[in-house]
PDB file of C-alpha atoms in Angstrom:
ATOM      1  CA  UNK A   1     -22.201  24.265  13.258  1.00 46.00           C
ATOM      2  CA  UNK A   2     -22.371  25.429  17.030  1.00 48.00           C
ATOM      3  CA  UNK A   3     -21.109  23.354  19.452  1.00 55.00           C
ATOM      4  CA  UNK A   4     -24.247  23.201  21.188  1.00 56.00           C
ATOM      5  CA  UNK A   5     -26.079  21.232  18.530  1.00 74.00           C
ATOM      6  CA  UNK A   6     -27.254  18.068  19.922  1.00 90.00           C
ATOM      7  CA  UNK A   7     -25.763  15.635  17.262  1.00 95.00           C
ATOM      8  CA  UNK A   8     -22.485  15.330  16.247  1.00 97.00           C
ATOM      9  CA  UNK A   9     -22.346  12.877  13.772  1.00 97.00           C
ATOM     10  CA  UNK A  10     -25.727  11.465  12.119  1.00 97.00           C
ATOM     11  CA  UNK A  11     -25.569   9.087   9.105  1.00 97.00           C
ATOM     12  CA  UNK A  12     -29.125   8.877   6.778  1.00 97.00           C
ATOM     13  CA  UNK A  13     -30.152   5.490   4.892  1.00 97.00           C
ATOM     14  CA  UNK A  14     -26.611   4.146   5.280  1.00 98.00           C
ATOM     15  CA  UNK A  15     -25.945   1.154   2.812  1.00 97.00           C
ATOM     16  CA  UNK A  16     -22.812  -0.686   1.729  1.00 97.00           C
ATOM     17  CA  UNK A  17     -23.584  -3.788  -0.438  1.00 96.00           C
ATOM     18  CA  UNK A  18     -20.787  -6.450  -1.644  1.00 93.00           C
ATOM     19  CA  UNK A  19     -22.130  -7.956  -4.857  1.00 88.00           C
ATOM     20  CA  UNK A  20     -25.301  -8.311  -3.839  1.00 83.00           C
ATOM     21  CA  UNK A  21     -25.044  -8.948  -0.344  1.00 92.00           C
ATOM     22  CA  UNK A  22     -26.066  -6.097   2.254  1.00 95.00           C
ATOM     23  CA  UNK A  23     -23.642  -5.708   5.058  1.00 96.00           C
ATOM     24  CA  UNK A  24     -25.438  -2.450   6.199  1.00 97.00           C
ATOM     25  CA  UNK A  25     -28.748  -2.002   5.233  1.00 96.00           C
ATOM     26  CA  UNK A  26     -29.971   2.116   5.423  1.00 97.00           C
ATOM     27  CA  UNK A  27     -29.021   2.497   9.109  1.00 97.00           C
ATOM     28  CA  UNK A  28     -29.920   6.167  10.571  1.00 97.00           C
ATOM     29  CA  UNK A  29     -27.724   6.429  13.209  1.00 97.00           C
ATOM     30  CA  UNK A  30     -27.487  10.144  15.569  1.00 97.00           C
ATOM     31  CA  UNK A  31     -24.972  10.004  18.156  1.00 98.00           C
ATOM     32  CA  UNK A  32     -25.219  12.638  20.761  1.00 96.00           C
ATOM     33  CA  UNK A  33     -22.938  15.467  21.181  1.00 95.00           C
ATOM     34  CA  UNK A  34     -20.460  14.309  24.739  1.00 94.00           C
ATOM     35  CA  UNK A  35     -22.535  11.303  24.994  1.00 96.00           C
ATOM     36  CA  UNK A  36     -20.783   7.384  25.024  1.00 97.00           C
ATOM     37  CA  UNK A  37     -22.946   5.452  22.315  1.00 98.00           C
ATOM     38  CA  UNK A  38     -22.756   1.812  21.596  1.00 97.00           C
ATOM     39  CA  UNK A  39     -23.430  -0.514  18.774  1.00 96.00           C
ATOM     40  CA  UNK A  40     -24.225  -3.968  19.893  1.00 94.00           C
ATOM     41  CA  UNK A  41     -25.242  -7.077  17.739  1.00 91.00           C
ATOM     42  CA  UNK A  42     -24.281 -10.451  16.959  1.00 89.00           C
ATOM     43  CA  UNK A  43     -21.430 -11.401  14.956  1.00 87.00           C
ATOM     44  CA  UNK A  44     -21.507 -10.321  11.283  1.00 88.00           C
ATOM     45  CA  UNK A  45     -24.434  -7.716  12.058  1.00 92.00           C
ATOM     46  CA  UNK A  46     -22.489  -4.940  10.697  1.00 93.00           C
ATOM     47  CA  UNK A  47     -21.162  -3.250  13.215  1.00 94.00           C
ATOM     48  CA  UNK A  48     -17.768  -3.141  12.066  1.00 92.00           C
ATOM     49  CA  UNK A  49     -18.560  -2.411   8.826  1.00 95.00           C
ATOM     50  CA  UNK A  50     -20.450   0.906  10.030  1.00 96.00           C
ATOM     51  CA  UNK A  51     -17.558   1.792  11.251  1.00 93.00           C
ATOM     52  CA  UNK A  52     -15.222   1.333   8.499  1.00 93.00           C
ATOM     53  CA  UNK A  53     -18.039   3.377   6.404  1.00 95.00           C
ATOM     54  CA  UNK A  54     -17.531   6.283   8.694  1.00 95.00           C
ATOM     55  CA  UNK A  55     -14.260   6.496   8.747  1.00 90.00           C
ATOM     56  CA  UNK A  56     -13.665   6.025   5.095  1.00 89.00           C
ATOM     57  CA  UNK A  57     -11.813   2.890   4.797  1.00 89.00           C
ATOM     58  CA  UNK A  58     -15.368   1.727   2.808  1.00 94.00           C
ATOM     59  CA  UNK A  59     -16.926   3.765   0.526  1.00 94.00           C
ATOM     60  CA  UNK A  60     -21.251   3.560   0.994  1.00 96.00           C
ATOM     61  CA  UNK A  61     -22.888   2.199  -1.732  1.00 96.00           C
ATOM     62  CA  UNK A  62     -25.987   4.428  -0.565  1.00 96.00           C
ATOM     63  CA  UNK A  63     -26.883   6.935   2.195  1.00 97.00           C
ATOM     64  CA  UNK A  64     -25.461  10.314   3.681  1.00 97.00           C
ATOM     65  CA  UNK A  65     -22.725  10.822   6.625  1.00 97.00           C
ATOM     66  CA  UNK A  66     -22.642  14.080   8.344  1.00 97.00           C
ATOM     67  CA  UNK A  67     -20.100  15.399  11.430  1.00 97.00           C
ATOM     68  CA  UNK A  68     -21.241  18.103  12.870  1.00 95.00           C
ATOM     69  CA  UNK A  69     -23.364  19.484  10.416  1.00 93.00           C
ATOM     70  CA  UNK A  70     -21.099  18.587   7.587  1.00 94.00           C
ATOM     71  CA  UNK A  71     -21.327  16.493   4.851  1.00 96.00           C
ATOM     72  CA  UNK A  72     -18.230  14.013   4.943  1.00 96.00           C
ATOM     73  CA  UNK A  73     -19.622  10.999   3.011  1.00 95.00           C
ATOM     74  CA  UNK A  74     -17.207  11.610  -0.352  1.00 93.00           C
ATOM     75  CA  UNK A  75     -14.638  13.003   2.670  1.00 93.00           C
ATOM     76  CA  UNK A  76     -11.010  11.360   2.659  1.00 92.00           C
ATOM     77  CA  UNK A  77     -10.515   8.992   5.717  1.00 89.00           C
ATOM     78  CA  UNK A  78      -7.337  11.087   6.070  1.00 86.00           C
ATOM     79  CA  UNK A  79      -9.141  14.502   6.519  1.00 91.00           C
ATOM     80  CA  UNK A  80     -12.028  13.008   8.316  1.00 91.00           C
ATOM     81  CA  UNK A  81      -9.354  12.252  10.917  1.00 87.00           C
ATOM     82  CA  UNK A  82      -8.265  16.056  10.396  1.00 88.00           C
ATOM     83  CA  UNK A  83     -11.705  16.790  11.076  1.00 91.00           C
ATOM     84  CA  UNK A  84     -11.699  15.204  14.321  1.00 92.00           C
ATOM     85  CA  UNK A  85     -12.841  11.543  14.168  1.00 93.00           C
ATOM     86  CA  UNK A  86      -9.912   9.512  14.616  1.00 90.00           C
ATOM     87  CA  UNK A  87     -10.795   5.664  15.212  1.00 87.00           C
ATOM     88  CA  UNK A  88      -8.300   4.572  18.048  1.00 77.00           C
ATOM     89  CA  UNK A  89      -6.293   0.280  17.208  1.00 56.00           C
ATOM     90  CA  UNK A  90      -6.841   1.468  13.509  1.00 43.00           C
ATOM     91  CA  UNK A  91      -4.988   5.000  13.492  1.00 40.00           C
ATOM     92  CA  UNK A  92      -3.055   4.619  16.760  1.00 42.00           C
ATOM     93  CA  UNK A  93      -0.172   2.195  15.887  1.00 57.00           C
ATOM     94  CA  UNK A  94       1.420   1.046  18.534  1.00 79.00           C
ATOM     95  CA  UNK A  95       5.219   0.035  17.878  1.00 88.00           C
ATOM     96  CA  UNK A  96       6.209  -2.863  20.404  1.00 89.00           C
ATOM     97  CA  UNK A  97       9.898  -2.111  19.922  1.00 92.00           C
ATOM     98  CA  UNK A  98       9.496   1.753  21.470  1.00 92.00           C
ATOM     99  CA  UNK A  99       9.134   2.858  24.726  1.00 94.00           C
ATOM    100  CA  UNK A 100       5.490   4.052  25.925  1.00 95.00           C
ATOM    101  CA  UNK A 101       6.884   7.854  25.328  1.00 94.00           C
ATOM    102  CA  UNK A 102       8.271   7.499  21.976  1.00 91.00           C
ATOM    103  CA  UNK A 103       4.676   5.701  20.772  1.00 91.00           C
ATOM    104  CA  UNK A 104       2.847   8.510  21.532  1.00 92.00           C
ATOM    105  CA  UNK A 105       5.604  11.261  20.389  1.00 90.00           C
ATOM    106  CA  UNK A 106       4.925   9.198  17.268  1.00 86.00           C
ATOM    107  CA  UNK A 107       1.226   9.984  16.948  1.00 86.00           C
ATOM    108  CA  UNK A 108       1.771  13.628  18.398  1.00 88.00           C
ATOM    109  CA  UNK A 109       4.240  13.980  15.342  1.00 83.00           C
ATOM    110  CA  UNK A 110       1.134  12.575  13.170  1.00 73.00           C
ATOM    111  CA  UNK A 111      -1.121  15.736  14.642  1.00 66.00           C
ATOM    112  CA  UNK A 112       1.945  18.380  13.708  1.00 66.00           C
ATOM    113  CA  UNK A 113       2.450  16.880  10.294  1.00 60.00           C
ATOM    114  CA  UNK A 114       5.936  16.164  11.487  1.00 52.00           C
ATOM    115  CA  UNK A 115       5.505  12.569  10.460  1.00 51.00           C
ATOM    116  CA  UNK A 116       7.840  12.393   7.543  1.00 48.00           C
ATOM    117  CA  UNK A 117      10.444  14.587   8.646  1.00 50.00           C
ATOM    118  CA  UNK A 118      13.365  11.817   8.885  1.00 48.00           C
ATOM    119  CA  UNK A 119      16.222  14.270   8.840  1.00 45.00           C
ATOM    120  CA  UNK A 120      15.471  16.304  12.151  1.00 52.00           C
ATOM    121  CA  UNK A 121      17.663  15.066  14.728  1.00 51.00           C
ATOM    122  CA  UNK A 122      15.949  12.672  17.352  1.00 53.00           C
ATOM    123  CA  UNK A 123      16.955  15.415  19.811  1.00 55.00           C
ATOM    124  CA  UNK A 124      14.186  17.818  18.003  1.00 57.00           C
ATOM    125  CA  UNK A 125      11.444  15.513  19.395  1.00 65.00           C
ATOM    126  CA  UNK A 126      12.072  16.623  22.880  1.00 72.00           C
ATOM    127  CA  UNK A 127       9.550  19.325  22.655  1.00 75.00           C
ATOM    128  CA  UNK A 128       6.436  17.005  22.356  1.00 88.00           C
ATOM    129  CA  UNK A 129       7.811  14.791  25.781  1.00 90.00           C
ATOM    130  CA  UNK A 130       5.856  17.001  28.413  1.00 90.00           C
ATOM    131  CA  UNK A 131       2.835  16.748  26.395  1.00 93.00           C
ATOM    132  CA  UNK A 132       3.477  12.786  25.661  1.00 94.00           C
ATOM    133  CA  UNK A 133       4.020  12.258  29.634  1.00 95.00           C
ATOM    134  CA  UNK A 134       0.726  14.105  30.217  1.00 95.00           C
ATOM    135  CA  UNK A 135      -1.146  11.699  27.674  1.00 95.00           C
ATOM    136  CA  UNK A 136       0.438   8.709  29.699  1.00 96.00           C
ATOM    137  CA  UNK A 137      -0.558  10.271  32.592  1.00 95.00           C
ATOM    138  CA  UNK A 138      -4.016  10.573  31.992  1.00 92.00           C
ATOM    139  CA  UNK A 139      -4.027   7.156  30.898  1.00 92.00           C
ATOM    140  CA  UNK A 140      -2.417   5.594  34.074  1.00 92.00           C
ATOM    141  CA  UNK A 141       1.039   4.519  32.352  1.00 95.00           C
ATOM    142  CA  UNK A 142       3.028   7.602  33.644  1.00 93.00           C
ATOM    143  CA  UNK A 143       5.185   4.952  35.382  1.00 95.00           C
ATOM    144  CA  UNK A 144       5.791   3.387  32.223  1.00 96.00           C
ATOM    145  CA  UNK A 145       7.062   6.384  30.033  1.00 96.00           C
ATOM    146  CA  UNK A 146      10.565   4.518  29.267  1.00 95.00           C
ATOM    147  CA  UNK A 147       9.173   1.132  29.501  1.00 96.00           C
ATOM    148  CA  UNK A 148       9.694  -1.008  26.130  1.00 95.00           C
ATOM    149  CA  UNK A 149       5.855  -1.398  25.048  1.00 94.00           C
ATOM    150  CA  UNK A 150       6.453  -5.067  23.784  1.00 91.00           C
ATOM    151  CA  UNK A 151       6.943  -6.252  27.171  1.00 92.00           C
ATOM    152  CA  UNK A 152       4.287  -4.348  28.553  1.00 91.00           C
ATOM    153  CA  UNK A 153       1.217  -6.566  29.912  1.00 87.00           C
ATOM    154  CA  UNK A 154      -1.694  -6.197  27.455  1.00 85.00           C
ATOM    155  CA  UNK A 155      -4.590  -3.995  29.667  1.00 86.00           C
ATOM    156  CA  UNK A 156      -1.517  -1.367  29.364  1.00 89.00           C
ATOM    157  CA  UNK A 157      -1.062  -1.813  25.552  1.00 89.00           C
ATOM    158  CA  UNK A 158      -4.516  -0.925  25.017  1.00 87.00           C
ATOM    159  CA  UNK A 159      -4.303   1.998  27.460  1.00 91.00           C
ATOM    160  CA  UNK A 160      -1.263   3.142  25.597  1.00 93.00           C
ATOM    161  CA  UNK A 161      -3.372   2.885  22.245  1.00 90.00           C
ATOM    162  CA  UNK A 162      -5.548   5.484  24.038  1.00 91.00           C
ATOM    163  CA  UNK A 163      -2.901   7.742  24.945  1.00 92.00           C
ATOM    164  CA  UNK A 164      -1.913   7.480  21.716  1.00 90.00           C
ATOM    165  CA  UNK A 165      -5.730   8.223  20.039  1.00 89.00           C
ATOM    166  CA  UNK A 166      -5.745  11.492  22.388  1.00 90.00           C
ATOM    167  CA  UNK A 167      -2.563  13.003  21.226  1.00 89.00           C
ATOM    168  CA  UNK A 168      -4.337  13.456  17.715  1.00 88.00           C
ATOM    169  CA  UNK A 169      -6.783  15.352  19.549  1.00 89.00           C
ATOM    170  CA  UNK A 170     -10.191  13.681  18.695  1.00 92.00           C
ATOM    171  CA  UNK A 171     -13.785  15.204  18.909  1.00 94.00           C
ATOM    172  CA  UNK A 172     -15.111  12.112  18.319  1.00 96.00           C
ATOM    173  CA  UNK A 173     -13.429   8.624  19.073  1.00 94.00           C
ATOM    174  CA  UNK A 174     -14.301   4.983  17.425  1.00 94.00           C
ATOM    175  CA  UNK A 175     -13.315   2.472  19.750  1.00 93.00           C
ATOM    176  CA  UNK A 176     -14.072  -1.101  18.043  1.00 90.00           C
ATOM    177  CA  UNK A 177     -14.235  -3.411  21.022  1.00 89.00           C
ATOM    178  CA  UNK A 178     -11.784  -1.721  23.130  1.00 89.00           C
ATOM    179  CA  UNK A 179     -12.113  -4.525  26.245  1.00 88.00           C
ATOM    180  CA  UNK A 180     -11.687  -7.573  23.568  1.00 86.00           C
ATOM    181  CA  UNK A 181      -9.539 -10.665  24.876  1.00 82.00           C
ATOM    182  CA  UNK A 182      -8.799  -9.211  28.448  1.00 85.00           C
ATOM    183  CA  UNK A 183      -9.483 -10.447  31.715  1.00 86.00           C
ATOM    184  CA  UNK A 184     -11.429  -9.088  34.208  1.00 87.00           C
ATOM    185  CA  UNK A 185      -8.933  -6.699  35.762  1.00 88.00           C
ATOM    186  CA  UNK A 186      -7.869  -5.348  32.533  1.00 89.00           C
ATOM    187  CA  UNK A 187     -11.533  -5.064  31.502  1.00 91.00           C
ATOM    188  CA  UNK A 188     -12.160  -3.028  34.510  1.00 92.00           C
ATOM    189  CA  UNK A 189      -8.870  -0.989  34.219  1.00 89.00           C
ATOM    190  CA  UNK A 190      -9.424   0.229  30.265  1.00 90.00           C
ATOM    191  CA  UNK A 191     -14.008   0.827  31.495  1.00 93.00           C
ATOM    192  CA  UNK A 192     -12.690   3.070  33.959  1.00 93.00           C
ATOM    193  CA  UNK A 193     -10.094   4.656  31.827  1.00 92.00           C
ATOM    194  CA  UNK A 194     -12.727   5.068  28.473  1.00 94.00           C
ATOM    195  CA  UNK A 195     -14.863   6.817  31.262  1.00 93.00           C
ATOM    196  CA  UNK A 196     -12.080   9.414  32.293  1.00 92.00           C
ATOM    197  CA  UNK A 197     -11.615  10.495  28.638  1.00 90.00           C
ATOM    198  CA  UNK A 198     -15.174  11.121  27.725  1.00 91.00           C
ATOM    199  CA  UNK A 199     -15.128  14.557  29.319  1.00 87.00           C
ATOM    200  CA  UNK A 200     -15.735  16.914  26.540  1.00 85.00           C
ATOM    201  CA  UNK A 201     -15.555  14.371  23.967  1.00 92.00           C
ATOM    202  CA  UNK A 202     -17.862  11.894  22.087  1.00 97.00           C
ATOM    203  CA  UNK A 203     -17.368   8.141  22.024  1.00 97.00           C
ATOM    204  CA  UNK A 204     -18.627   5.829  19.651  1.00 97.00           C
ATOM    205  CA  UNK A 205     -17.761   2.103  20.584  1.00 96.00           C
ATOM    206  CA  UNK A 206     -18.468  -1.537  19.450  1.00 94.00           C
ATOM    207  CA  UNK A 207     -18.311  -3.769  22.291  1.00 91.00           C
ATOM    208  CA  UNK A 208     -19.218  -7.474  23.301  1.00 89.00           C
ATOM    209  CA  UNK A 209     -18.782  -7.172  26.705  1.00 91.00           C
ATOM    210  CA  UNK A 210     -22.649  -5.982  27.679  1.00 91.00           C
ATOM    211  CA  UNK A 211     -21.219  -5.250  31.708  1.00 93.00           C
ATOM    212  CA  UNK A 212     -19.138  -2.483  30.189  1.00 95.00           C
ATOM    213  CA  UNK A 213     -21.926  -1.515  27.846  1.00 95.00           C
ATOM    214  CA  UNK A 214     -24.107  -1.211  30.478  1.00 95.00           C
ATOM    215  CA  UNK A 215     -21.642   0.927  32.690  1.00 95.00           C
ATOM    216  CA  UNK A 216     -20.731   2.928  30.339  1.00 96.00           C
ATOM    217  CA  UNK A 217     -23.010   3.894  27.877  1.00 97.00           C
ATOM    218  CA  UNK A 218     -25.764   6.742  27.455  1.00 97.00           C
ATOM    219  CA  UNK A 219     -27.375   5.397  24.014  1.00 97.00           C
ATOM    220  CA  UNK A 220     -27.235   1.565  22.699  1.00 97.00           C
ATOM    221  CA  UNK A 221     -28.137   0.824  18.913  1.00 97.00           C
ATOM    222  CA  UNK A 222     -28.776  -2.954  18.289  1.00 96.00           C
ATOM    223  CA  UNK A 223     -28.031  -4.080  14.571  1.00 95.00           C
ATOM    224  CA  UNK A 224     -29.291  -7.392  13.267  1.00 93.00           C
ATOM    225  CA  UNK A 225     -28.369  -8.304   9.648  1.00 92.00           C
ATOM    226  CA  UNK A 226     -26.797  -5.033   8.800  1.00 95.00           C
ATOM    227  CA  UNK A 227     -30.045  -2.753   9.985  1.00 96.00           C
ATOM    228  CA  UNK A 228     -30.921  -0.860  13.223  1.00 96.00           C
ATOM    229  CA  UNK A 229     -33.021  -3.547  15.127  1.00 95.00           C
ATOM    230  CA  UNK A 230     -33.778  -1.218  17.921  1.00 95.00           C
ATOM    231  CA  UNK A 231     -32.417   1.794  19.922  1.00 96.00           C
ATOM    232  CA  UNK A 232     -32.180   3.514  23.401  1.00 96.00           C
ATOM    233  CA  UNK A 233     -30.807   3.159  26.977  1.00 96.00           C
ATOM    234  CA  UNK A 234     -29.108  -0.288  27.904  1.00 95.00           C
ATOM    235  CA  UNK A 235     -31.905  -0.945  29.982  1.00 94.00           C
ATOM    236  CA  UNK A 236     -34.555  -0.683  27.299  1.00 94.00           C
ATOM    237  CA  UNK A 237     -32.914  -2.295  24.837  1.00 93.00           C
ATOM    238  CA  UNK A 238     -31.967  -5.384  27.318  1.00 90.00           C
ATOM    239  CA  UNK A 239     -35.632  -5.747  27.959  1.00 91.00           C
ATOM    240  CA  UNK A 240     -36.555  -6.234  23.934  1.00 91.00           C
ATOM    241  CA  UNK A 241     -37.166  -9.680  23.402  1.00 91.00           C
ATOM    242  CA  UNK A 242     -36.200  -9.343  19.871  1.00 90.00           C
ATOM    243  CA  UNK A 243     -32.604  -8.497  21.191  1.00 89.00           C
ATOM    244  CA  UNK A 244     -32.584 -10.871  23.736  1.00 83.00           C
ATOM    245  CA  UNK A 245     -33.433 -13.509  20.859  1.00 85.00           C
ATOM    246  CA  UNK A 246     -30.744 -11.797  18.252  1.00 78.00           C
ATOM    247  CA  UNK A 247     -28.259 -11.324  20.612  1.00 61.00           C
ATOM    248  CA  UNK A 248     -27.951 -12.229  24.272  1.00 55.00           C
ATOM    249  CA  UNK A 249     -29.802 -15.789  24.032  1.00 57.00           C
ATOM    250  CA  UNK A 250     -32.808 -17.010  25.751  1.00 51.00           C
ATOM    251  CA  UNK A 251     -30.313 -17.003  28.892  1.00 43.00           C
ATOM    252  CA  UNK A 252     -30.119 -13.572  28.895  1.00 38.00           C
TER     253      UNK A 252
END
């Protein structure tokens, strides 16, 4: 499919049921080629689920999931990564006993299909540092390259496990609450950082925190029980009283 169409991954009447209970309940769902789309809802309205469904580690009881054009919905979660959808805290280990370099030498290894190939010398995993510094570069943690990532503070950790998402190359990224259990300064530091590595990619996120919802996202989808409550700017859908009663309270 040409780059130019407009979606780049759609899913059609998307349903995953566990013994008769319906997690996800036929959600359409077209995310926007180089746009930053949200799912919102309260807790145990599927979002997470959705996102397990498109990256494999579910299999839909019901329903169709296309990337660009494509059919992937009997697709492997390991090719779908191939593909280009790679689902960053999920894929991107991060290995507290490493340094920052040497995490994300580990994922570049993943994108060569290097993994597995104990017997190389350690000295053969030189040629990936320029590229690894450049990932921690773009991420902010260039200063960091040799630091020990368990005693790294946690906004950085997360950053890292971004660094680490872009060295597999990803058309499309899943971020599933990127900004949870941070403080403010942390929460600004990985918004700003999400923003910088949208260019020429897609983002698809879940995320609590509605301020970096709002700043950061083109399209919101609101689940509620597992189905697509409602759907557009953050602005629109923060005006819908049957959000504001599903999800942000009668405060909001």
């Amino acid at each position: 499919m040409s780059d130019a169409a407009p979606y780049i991954l759609e899913t059609q009447g998307l349903t995953k049921e566990f013994k008769g209970f319906t997690a996800v309940d036929t959600v359409d769902l077209k995310v926007r080629r180089h746009q930053i789309h949200a799912l919102i809802g309260p807790n145990g309205a599927g979002k997470t689920t959705v996102f397990n469904l498109l990256t494999k580690f579910l299999i839909p009881t019901r329903g169709k999931i296309s990337f660009n054009g494509q059919d992937i919905t009997k697709t492997k979660s390991a090719d779908i990564s191939r593909k280009g959808v790679v689902r960053s805290f999920q894929i991107s280990a991060v290995f507290p006993q490493m340094t920052a370099r040497e995490n994300v030498r580990v994922a570049l290894q993943r994108k060569l299909g290097t993994s597995f190939h104990f017997w190389r010398p350690l000295s053969s995993l030189n040629q990936l540092n320029e590229r690894a510094d450049e990932l921690l570069d773009m991420v902010g943690l260039n200063k960091f390259a040799d630091s020990v990532v368990g005693d790294m503070a946690y906004g950085r950790k997360r950053a890292l496990e971004i660094a680490t998402t872009l060295a597999m190359e990803p058309e499309l990224m899943l971020l599933d609450e990127p900004t949870q259990g941070m403080g403010r300064e942390d929460v600004d530091l990985v918004t700003q950082l999400i923003k910088k590595v949208s260019a020429d990619r897609t983002i698809l996120m879940v995320e609590h925190n509605l301020g970096v919802v709002s700043t950061l996202c083109d399209t919101v989808t609101v689940l509620q029980r597992g189905a697509v409550l409602t759907e557009g700017d953050y602005d629109t859908v923060s005006a819908d009283p049957r959000v504001k009663e599903a999800y942000m309270g009668k405060a909001a």
